[in-house]
Short mmCIF file of C-alpha atoms and ligand atoms in Angstrom, two decimals:
data_model
loop_
_atom_site.label_atom_id
_atom_site.label_comp_id
_atom_site.label_asym_id
_atom_site.label_seq_id
_atom_site.Cartn_x
_atom_site.Cartn_y
_atom_site.Cartn_z
CA MET A 281 -36.39 -0.01 13.29
CA LYS A 282 -33.38 1.93 13.82
CA LYS A 283 -30.45 2.71 11.22
CA ILE A 284 -27.99 0.26 11.05
CA ARG A 285 -24.65 1.61 9.88
CA ALA A 286 -21.74 0.06 8.76
CA LEU A 287 -17.66 0.97 8.23
CA VAL A 288 -16.09 -1.03 5.31
CA LEU A 289 -12.95 -1.84 4.76
CA PHE A 290 -12.90 -0.58 1.12
CA SER A 291 -9.36 -0.91 -1.65
CA GLY A 292 -11.91 -1.02 -3.96
CA GLY A 293 -11.47 -4.75 -5.92
CA LEU A 294 -14.60 -6.60 -6.63
CA ASP A 295 -14.76 -8.64 -3.41
CA SER A 296 -14.65 -5.44 -1.12
CA ILE A 297 -17.67 -3.85 -3.79
CA LEU A 298 -19.83 -7.18 -3.34
CA ALA A 299 -19.43 -7.01 0.44
CA ALA A 300 -20.84 -3.30 1.05
CA LYS A 301 -23.81 -4.50 -1.45
CA VAL A 302 -24.20 -8.19 0.20
CA LEU A 303 -24.13 -5.71 3.24
CA ARG A 304 -26.74 -2.77 1.24
CA ASN A 305 -28.95 -5.15 0.06
CA GLN A 306 -29.68 -5.45 3.72
CA GLY A 307 -30.83 -1.82 4.19
CA VAL A 308 -27.28 -1.26 5.81
CA LYS A 309 -26.49 2.06 5.72
CA ILE A 310 -22.36 2.28 4.49
CA THR A 311 -19.14 4.08 4.86
CA ALA A 312 -16.34 2.60 3.54
CA ILE A 313 -12.41 3.70 4.47
CA SER A 314 -9.48 2.91 2.59
CA PHE A 315 -5.65 3.69 3.12
CA LYS A 316 -3.15 5.56 1.57
CA SER A 317 0.68 4.28 2.29
CA TYR A 318 4.26 4.68 0.94
CA PHE A 319 3.59 1.64 -0.61
CA PHE A 320 -0.38 2.35 -1.92
CA ASP A 321 -2.31 5.36 -2.37
CA GLY A 322 -6.18 5.39 -2.46
CA LYS A 323 -7.30 5.46 -6.17
CA ILE A 324 -8.35 2.44 -6.83
CA ALA A 325 -10.83 2.72 -3.92
CA GLN A 326 -11.60 6.18 -5.14
CA LYS A 327 -12.56 5.26 -7.77
CA ALA A 328 -14.76 2.26 -7.02
CA ALA A 329 -16.42 4.63 -4.68
CA LYS A 330 -16.94 6.68 -6.57
CA ARG A 331 -17.82 4.80 -9.95
CA PHE A 332 -20.85 2.93 -7.35
CA LYS A 333 -21.29 5.82 -4.40
CA ILE A 334 -20.22 5.20 -1.55
CA PRO A 335 -18.64 7.70 0.85
CA LEU A 336 -15.40 6.72 1.11
CA LYS A 337 -12.31 8.33 3.08
CA VAL A 338 -9.02 8.12 2.64
CA ILE A 339 -6.34 7.85 6.09
CA ALA A 340 -3.17 7.63 5.62
CA LEU A 341 -0.53 5.79 7.60
CA SER A 342 2.49 6.31 6.15
CA LYS A 343 4.71 6.83 8.94
CA GLU A 344 2.94 3.82 11.15
CA HIS A 345 3.26 1.34 7.96
CA LEU A 346 6.42 1.86 7.33
CA ASN A 347 7.17 0.72 10.42
CA LEU A 348 5.13 -2.52 10.68
CA VAL A 349 6.15 -3.58 6.59
CA LYS A 350 9.26 -3.27 8.93
CA ASN A 351 9.50 -5.37 11.28
CA PRO A 352 5.93 -7.56 10.93
CA LYS A 353 4.69 -10.07 14.11
CA HIS A 354 3.52 -12.16 11.18
CA GLY A 355 6.09 -11.75 8.77
CA TYR A 356 5.67 -11.39 4.71
CA GLY A 357 3.69 -13.13 2.19
CA LYS A 358 5.53 -14.04 -0.87
CA SER A 359 7.51 -10.41 -0.88
CA MET A 360 7.62 -8.12 1.42
CA ASN A 361 3.39 -7.80 1.55
CA PRO A 362 3.01 -8.02 5.67
CA CYS A 363 -0.65 -8.72 5.23
CA ILE A 364 -2.12 -10.20 7.99
CA ASP A 365 -0.01 -6.95 10.07
CA CYS A 366 -1.14 -4.86 7.13
CA HIS A 367 -4.40 -5.84 7.79
CA ILE A 368 -4.55 -5.27 12.10
CA LEU A 369 -3.86 -1.97 11.08
CA MET A 370 -6.24 -1.27 9.33
CA LEU A 371 -9.01 -3.03 11.60
CA ARG A 372 -7.50 -1.24 14.70
CA LYS A 373 -7.97 1.86 12.86
CA ALA A 374 -11.57 1.27 11.73
CA LYS A 375 -12.27 0.24 15.60
CA GLU A 376 -11.37 3.52 16.41
CA ILE A 377 -13.23 4.81 13.96
CA MET A 378 -16.09 3.03 15.02
CA THR A 379 -15.94 3.62 18.88
CA LYS A 380 -16.00 7.27 18.50
CA GLY A 381 -18.86 8.16 18.19
CA LYS A 382 -19.39 11.72 15.99
CA VAL A 383 -16.56 10.65 12.79
CA SER A 384 -16.61 13.48 10.42
CA PHE A 385 -15.78 12.62 6.67
CA GLY A 386 -15.55 15.62 4.57
CA LYS A 387 -19.45 16.91 3.77
CA LEU A 388 -20.07 13.86 5.25
CA ARG A 389 -20.93 13.41 9.72
CA THR A 390 -21.73 10.22 11.03
CA THR A 391 -22.92 9.26 13.73
CA LYS A 392 -22.40 6.07 14.88
CA PHE A 393 -21.17 2.65 13.19
CA HIS A 394 -22.15 -0.78 14.32
CA PHE A 395 -20.14 -3.18 13.01
CA VAL A 396 -16.76 -3.27 10.56
CA ALA A 397 -17.33 -5.06 7.76
CA THR A 398 -14.72 -6.51 4.68
CA GLY A 399 -14.48 -7.95 2.05
CA GLU A 400 -12.55 -11.08 2.58
CA VAL A 401 -12.70 -14.74 1.51
CA LEU A 402 -12.11 -17.30 3.85
CA GLY A 403 -9.11 -19.33 2.14
CA GLU A 404 -8.63 -17.02 -1.28
CA ARG A 405 -5.18 -15.53 0.08
CA PRO A 406 -2.69 -18.11 2.12
CA MET A 407 -1.38 -16.23 4.19
CA SER A 408 -4.00 -13.77 5.39
CA GLN A 409 -7.36 -15.26 4.51
CA ASN A 410 -6.79 -19.00 5.54
CA ARG A 411 -9.17 -19.40 9.24
CA LYS A 412 -5.76 -19.30 11.97
CA ALA A 413 -4.93 -16.06 9.69
CA LEU A 414 -8.69 -14.45 9.91
CA GLU A 415 -8.90 -15.17 14.25
CA ILE A 416 -5.65 -13.83 14.56
CA ILE A 417 -6.19 -10.03 12.66
CA GLU A 418 -9.81 -9.89 14.53
CA LYS A 419 -8.82 -10.81 17.40
CA GLU A 420 -5.90 -8.83 17.32
CA SER A 421 -7.61 -6.27 16.16
CA GLY A 422 -9.92 -5.50 19.35
CA LEU A 423 -12.83 -6.30 17.22
CA GLN A 424 -14.08 -9.32 18.21
CA GLY A 425 -17.00 -10.35 17.69
CA TYR A 426 -17.37 -6.93 15.46
CA LEU A 427 -16.34 -7.75 12.38
CA LEU A 428 -17.86 -9.19 9.73
CA ARG A 429 -16.73 -11.14 6.93
CA PRO A 430 -20.40 -11.19 5.03
CA LEU A 431 -19.20 -12.70 1.70
CA SER A 432 -17.70 -15.91 3.65
CA ALA A 433 -19.64 -15.08 7.18
CA LYS A 434 -22.25 -18.45 6.92
CA LEU A 435 -18.52 -20.11 7.53
CA LEU A 436 -17.30 -18.52 9.62
CA LYS A 437 -18.83 -17.97 13.93
CA PRO A 438 -22.04 -16.11 14.12
CA THR A 439 -20.90 -12.12 15.00
CA VAL A 440 -22.57 -9.34 17.51
CA PRO A 441 -24.36 -7.75 13.41
CA GLU A 442 -25.88 -11.67 13.48
CA LYS A 443 -26.72 -12.42 16.50
CA MET A 444 -28.40 -8.72 17.51
CA ASP A 445 -30.00 -9.27 13.60
CA TRP A 446 -29.08 -6.40 12.88
CA VAL A 447 -28.23 -8.22 9.23
CA SER A 448 -29.97 -11.33 8.80
CA ARG A 449 -27.29 -14.15 8.45
CA LYS A 450 -29.43 -16.43 6.09
CA LYS A 451 -28.16 -13.15 3.23
CA LEU A 452 -25.07 -13.78 3.97
CA LEU A 453 -22.57 -15.54 1.84
CA ASN A 454 -20.90 -18.83 1.83
CA ILE A 455 -18.09 -18.33 -0.16
CA SER A 456 -14.87 -19.62 0.53
CA GLY A 457 -11.58 -20.47 -1.25
CA ARG A 458 -9.00 -19.14 -4.30
CA SER A 459 -11.19 -19.10 -7.24
CA ARG A 460 -13.03 -16.33 -8.06
CA LYS A 461 -16.41 -17.75 -9.84
CA ARG A 462 -18.82 -16.91 -7.59
CA GLN A 463 -18.19 -13.70 -7.54
CA ILE A 464 -17.79 -13.32 -11.84
CA ALA A 465 -21.30 -14.57 -10.89
CA LEU A 466 -22.57 -12.34 -8.24
CA ALA A 467 -20.76 -9.38 -10.35
CA LYS A 468 -22.55 -10.08 -13.63
CA LYS A 469 -25.85 -11.02 -11.90
CA TRP A 470 -25.85 -7.23 -10.14
CA LYS A 471 -24.73 -6.11 -12.92
CA PHE A 472 -21.17 -4.87 -12.39
CA ARG A 473 -20.32 -3.12 -15.19
CA GLU A 474 -16.50 -2.03 -14.59
CA TYR A 475 -14.33 -3.76 -11.19
CA PRO A 476 -10.34 -3.76 -11.01
CA THR A 477 -8.53 -6.66 -11.28
CA PRO A 478 -7.13 -8.46 -7.77
CA ALA A 479 -4.14 -7.56 -6.35
CA GLY A 480 -3.52 -4.80 -7.81
CA GLY A 481 -2.07 -1.61 -5.71
CA CYS A 482 0.24 -2.60 -3.42
CA LEU A 483 3.86 -2.29 -4.37
CA LEU A 484 4.56 -5.00 -1.97
CA THR A 485 3.82 -7.78 -3.59
CA ASP A 486 5.83 -6.70 -6.26
CA MET A 487 8.58 -9.27 -6.25
CA GLU A 488 11.34 -6.45 -8.08
CA PHE A 489 10.26 -3.42 -5.55
CA GLY A 490 10.52 -5.68 -2.65
CA LYS A 491 13.94 -6.93 -3.20
CA ARG A 492 14.69 -3.29 -3.59
CA LEU A 493 13.20 -2.63 0.00
CA LYS A 494 14.73 -5.83 1.99
CA GLU A 495 18.14 -4.02 0.83
CA LEU A 496 16.96 -0.81 2.63
CA PHE A 497 16.43 -2.30 5.35
CA LYS A 498 19.55 -4.23 5.34
CA ILE A 499 21.81 -1.32 4.78
CA HIS A 500 19.85 1.11 6.53
CA PRO A 501 17.57 -0.36 8.88
CA GLY A 502 16.29 2.67 9.93
CA CYS A 503 14.75 4.06 7.14
CA ASP A 504 12.46 6.69 6.43
CA GLY A 505 9.88 7.82 3.52
CA SER A 506 12.34 9.68 2.19
CA ASP A 507 14.24 6.15 1.04
CA VAL A 508 11.47 4.48 0.60
CA GLU A 509 10.17 7.18 -2.61
CA LEU A 510 13.39 6.24 -3.79
CA LEU A 511 12.83 2.93 -4.77
CA LYS A 512 9.99 3.94 -6.71
CA LEU A 513 12.76 5.60 -9.03
CA GLY A 514 15.36 4.92 -11.14
CA ARG A 515 18.57 2.19 -11.48
CA HIS A 516 19.53 1.73 -7.72
CA PHE A 517 23.10 0.64 -7.26
CA ILE A 518 24.76 -0.58 -3.88
CA PHE A 519 28.14 0.05 -2.84
CA GLY A 520 29.07 -1.07 0.85
CA LYS A 521 25.74 2.38 2.86
CA ALA A 522 26.13 3.86 -0.15
CA LYS A 523 23.25 4.05 -2.55
CA VAL A 524 23.80 5.21 -5.84
CA ILE A 525 20.97 6.02 -8.10
CA VAL A 526 20.51 6.69 -12.03
CA GLY A 527 16.76 8.32 -13.46
CA ARG A 528 15.74 6.86 -16.61
CA ASN A 529 14.83 9.68 -18.41
CA GLN A 530 13.76 13.25 -17.36
CA GLU A 531 10.52 12.59 -15.56
CA GLU A 532 12.51 10.76 -13.22
CA ASN A 533 15.82 13.47 -13.00
CA LYS A 534 13.35 15.73 -12.56
CA GLU A 535 11.60 13.52 -9.74
CA ILE A 536 14.83 12.17 -8.32
CA LYS A 537 16.53 15.83 -7.84
CA LYS A 538 13.08 16.50 -5.77
CA PHE A 539 14.40 14.21 -2.94
CA VAL A 540 18.15 15.61 -2.65
CA ARG A 541 18.70 16.46 0.77
CA LYS A 542 21.41 17.03 3.38
CA LYS A 543 24.31 15.38 2.46
CA ASP A 544 23.28 13.38 -0.95
CA ILE A 545 25.27 14.47 -3.65
CA LEU A 546 23.97 14.78 -7.43
CA ILE A 547 26.14 14.19 -10.23
CA GLU A 548 24.55 15.03 -13.79
CA MET A 549 27.11 15.86 -16.49
CA LYS A 550 27.83 19.43 -18.17
CA ASN A 551 28.25 19.11 -21.87
CA TYR A 552 25.94 15.92 -22.15
CA PRO A 553 23.00 15.22 -21.53
CA GLY A 554 21.55 11.51 -19.32
CA PRO A 555 20.58 11.29 -16.18
CA SER A 556 20.98 12.76 -12.61
CA THR A 557 22.59 9.94 -10.73
CA LEU A 558 21.27 10.21 -6.54
CA ILE A 559 24.51 9.29 -3.80
CA ARG A 560 22.89 9.28 -0.97
CA THR A 561 25.14 6.83 2.06
CA TYR A 562 23.67 5.45 5.43
CA ASP A 563 27.60 5.73 6.52
CA ARG A 564 27.59 8.53 8.85
CA GLY A 565 26.79 10.87 6.60
CA LYS A 566 30.35 9.63 4.69
CA ILE A 567 30.21 9.48 0.85
CA SER A 568 33.82 8.51 -0.66
CA PRO A 569 35.50 9.39 -3.57
CA ARG A 570 35.89 5.94 -5.31
CA VAL A 571 31.39 5.66 -4.79
CA ILE A 572 31.71 9.50 -6.09
CA GLN A 573 33.60 8.16 -9.38
CA LYS A 574 31.59 5.06 -9.84
CA ALA A 575 28.35 7.09 -10.16
CA LYS A 576 29.99 9.19 -12.46
CA SER A 577 30.69 6.50 -14.87
CA LEU A 578 27.37 5.26 -14.47
CA THR A 579 26.11 8.89 -14.90
CA GLN A 580 28.12 7.91 -18.94
CA TYR A 581 27.66 4.79 -19.37
CA TYR A 582 23.49 5.66 -19.25
CA SER A 583 23.49 8.44 -21.29
CA THR A 584 23.73 7.41 -24.94
CA LYS A 585 25.31 10.42 -26.20
CA ALA A 586 28.02 10.41 -23.63
CA ARG A 587 29.09 6.32 -23.22
CA ASP A 588 31.98 6.57 -25.81
CA LYS A 589 33.28 9.89 -25.65
CA LYS A 590 36.18 11.26 -23.71
CA ASP A 591 35.60 15.02 -23.09
CA VAL A 592 32.50 14.18 -20.86
CA ARG A 593 32.34 16.97 -18.03
CA PHE A 594 30.60 17.35 -14.32
CA THR A 595 28.70 19.68 -13.30
CA PRO A 596 30.31 20.05 -9.92
CA HIS A 597 29.08 18.16 -7.67
CA GLN A 598 26.37 19.50 -5.21
CA LEU A 599 26.94 18.27 -1.45
CA LEU A 600 24.12 19.77 0.49
CA ARG A 601 25.19 20.59 4.05
S1 LIG B 1282 -1.77 -6.24 -0.46
FE1 LIG B 1282 -0.18 -4.96 0.62
S2 LIG B 1282 -1.94 -3.76 0.89
FE2 LIG B 1282 -3.00 -5.76 0.57
S3 LIG B 1282 -2.63 -5.94 3.01
FE3 LIG B 1282 -0.71 -6.87 2.02
S4 LIG B 1282 0.10 -5.16 2.21
FE4 LIG B 1282 -1.58 -5.01 3.43
#
């Protein structure tokens, strides 16, 4: 019989590792894909793929993903995580790869995938893994019939791979719900010694980061990757349409400087150690003297050595034109 090939959406979490294992146990040849964006880096997937010897391709989604996060058709979860739309986007990419035929995975070349699989579990996540959401994801990704969820397959409609006997439905699983007991028991049975904890690695589920992102979308709906990267650094203050970002340590100061661009202002103290502070405005490039003064005060305030001093001097602020 000819080799059946599956493309597995692989986060590196236990569910996706188990989904790959269930298929491998049936002799299906697995290739994994994972994604990186401004909000997740695919490193967990890379580590797990290496450990479980699964060939993996990491695909960058940055701009496309940011546009989706700004305006998700199916809304956000608890924080700013648009999980349904995010899954749809990833699965659309998977479909492209599945149907394209020849795909280059570095040294590995594969000629055809028969179907796509994920580690989704019915009812495990309230927003994106309830029955309706799973149906929407399948439909809007364009993968109708060709999307197999091996961990919950017996609770879902039979898919083409099952109908065509590419995989045996009998050997697929019927896991549902939020308890991860069965997944943990399987990991034990299959002697997985190490696997990542669930829900790591996506900044969009982080409440604090979500707040910063929401504020950014409010003052600058057209924000780009540089604006988002800055959300990961420093203390943030908003004055009208201007943002003041104050580095919290030397490493952050160094990072913040890398993002300085035309029309930003960088403030530092000349005669005391302390933060590097970036001012970026979204108000047609104008930064008011009031905001510059506020930024200087914050720079001094967050320097333990300079906080109470009267003789602080600032470097001539750099307005990059
Ligand atoms: S947690 Fe993040 S990466 Fe995962 S589906 Fe939701 S938005 Fe996408």
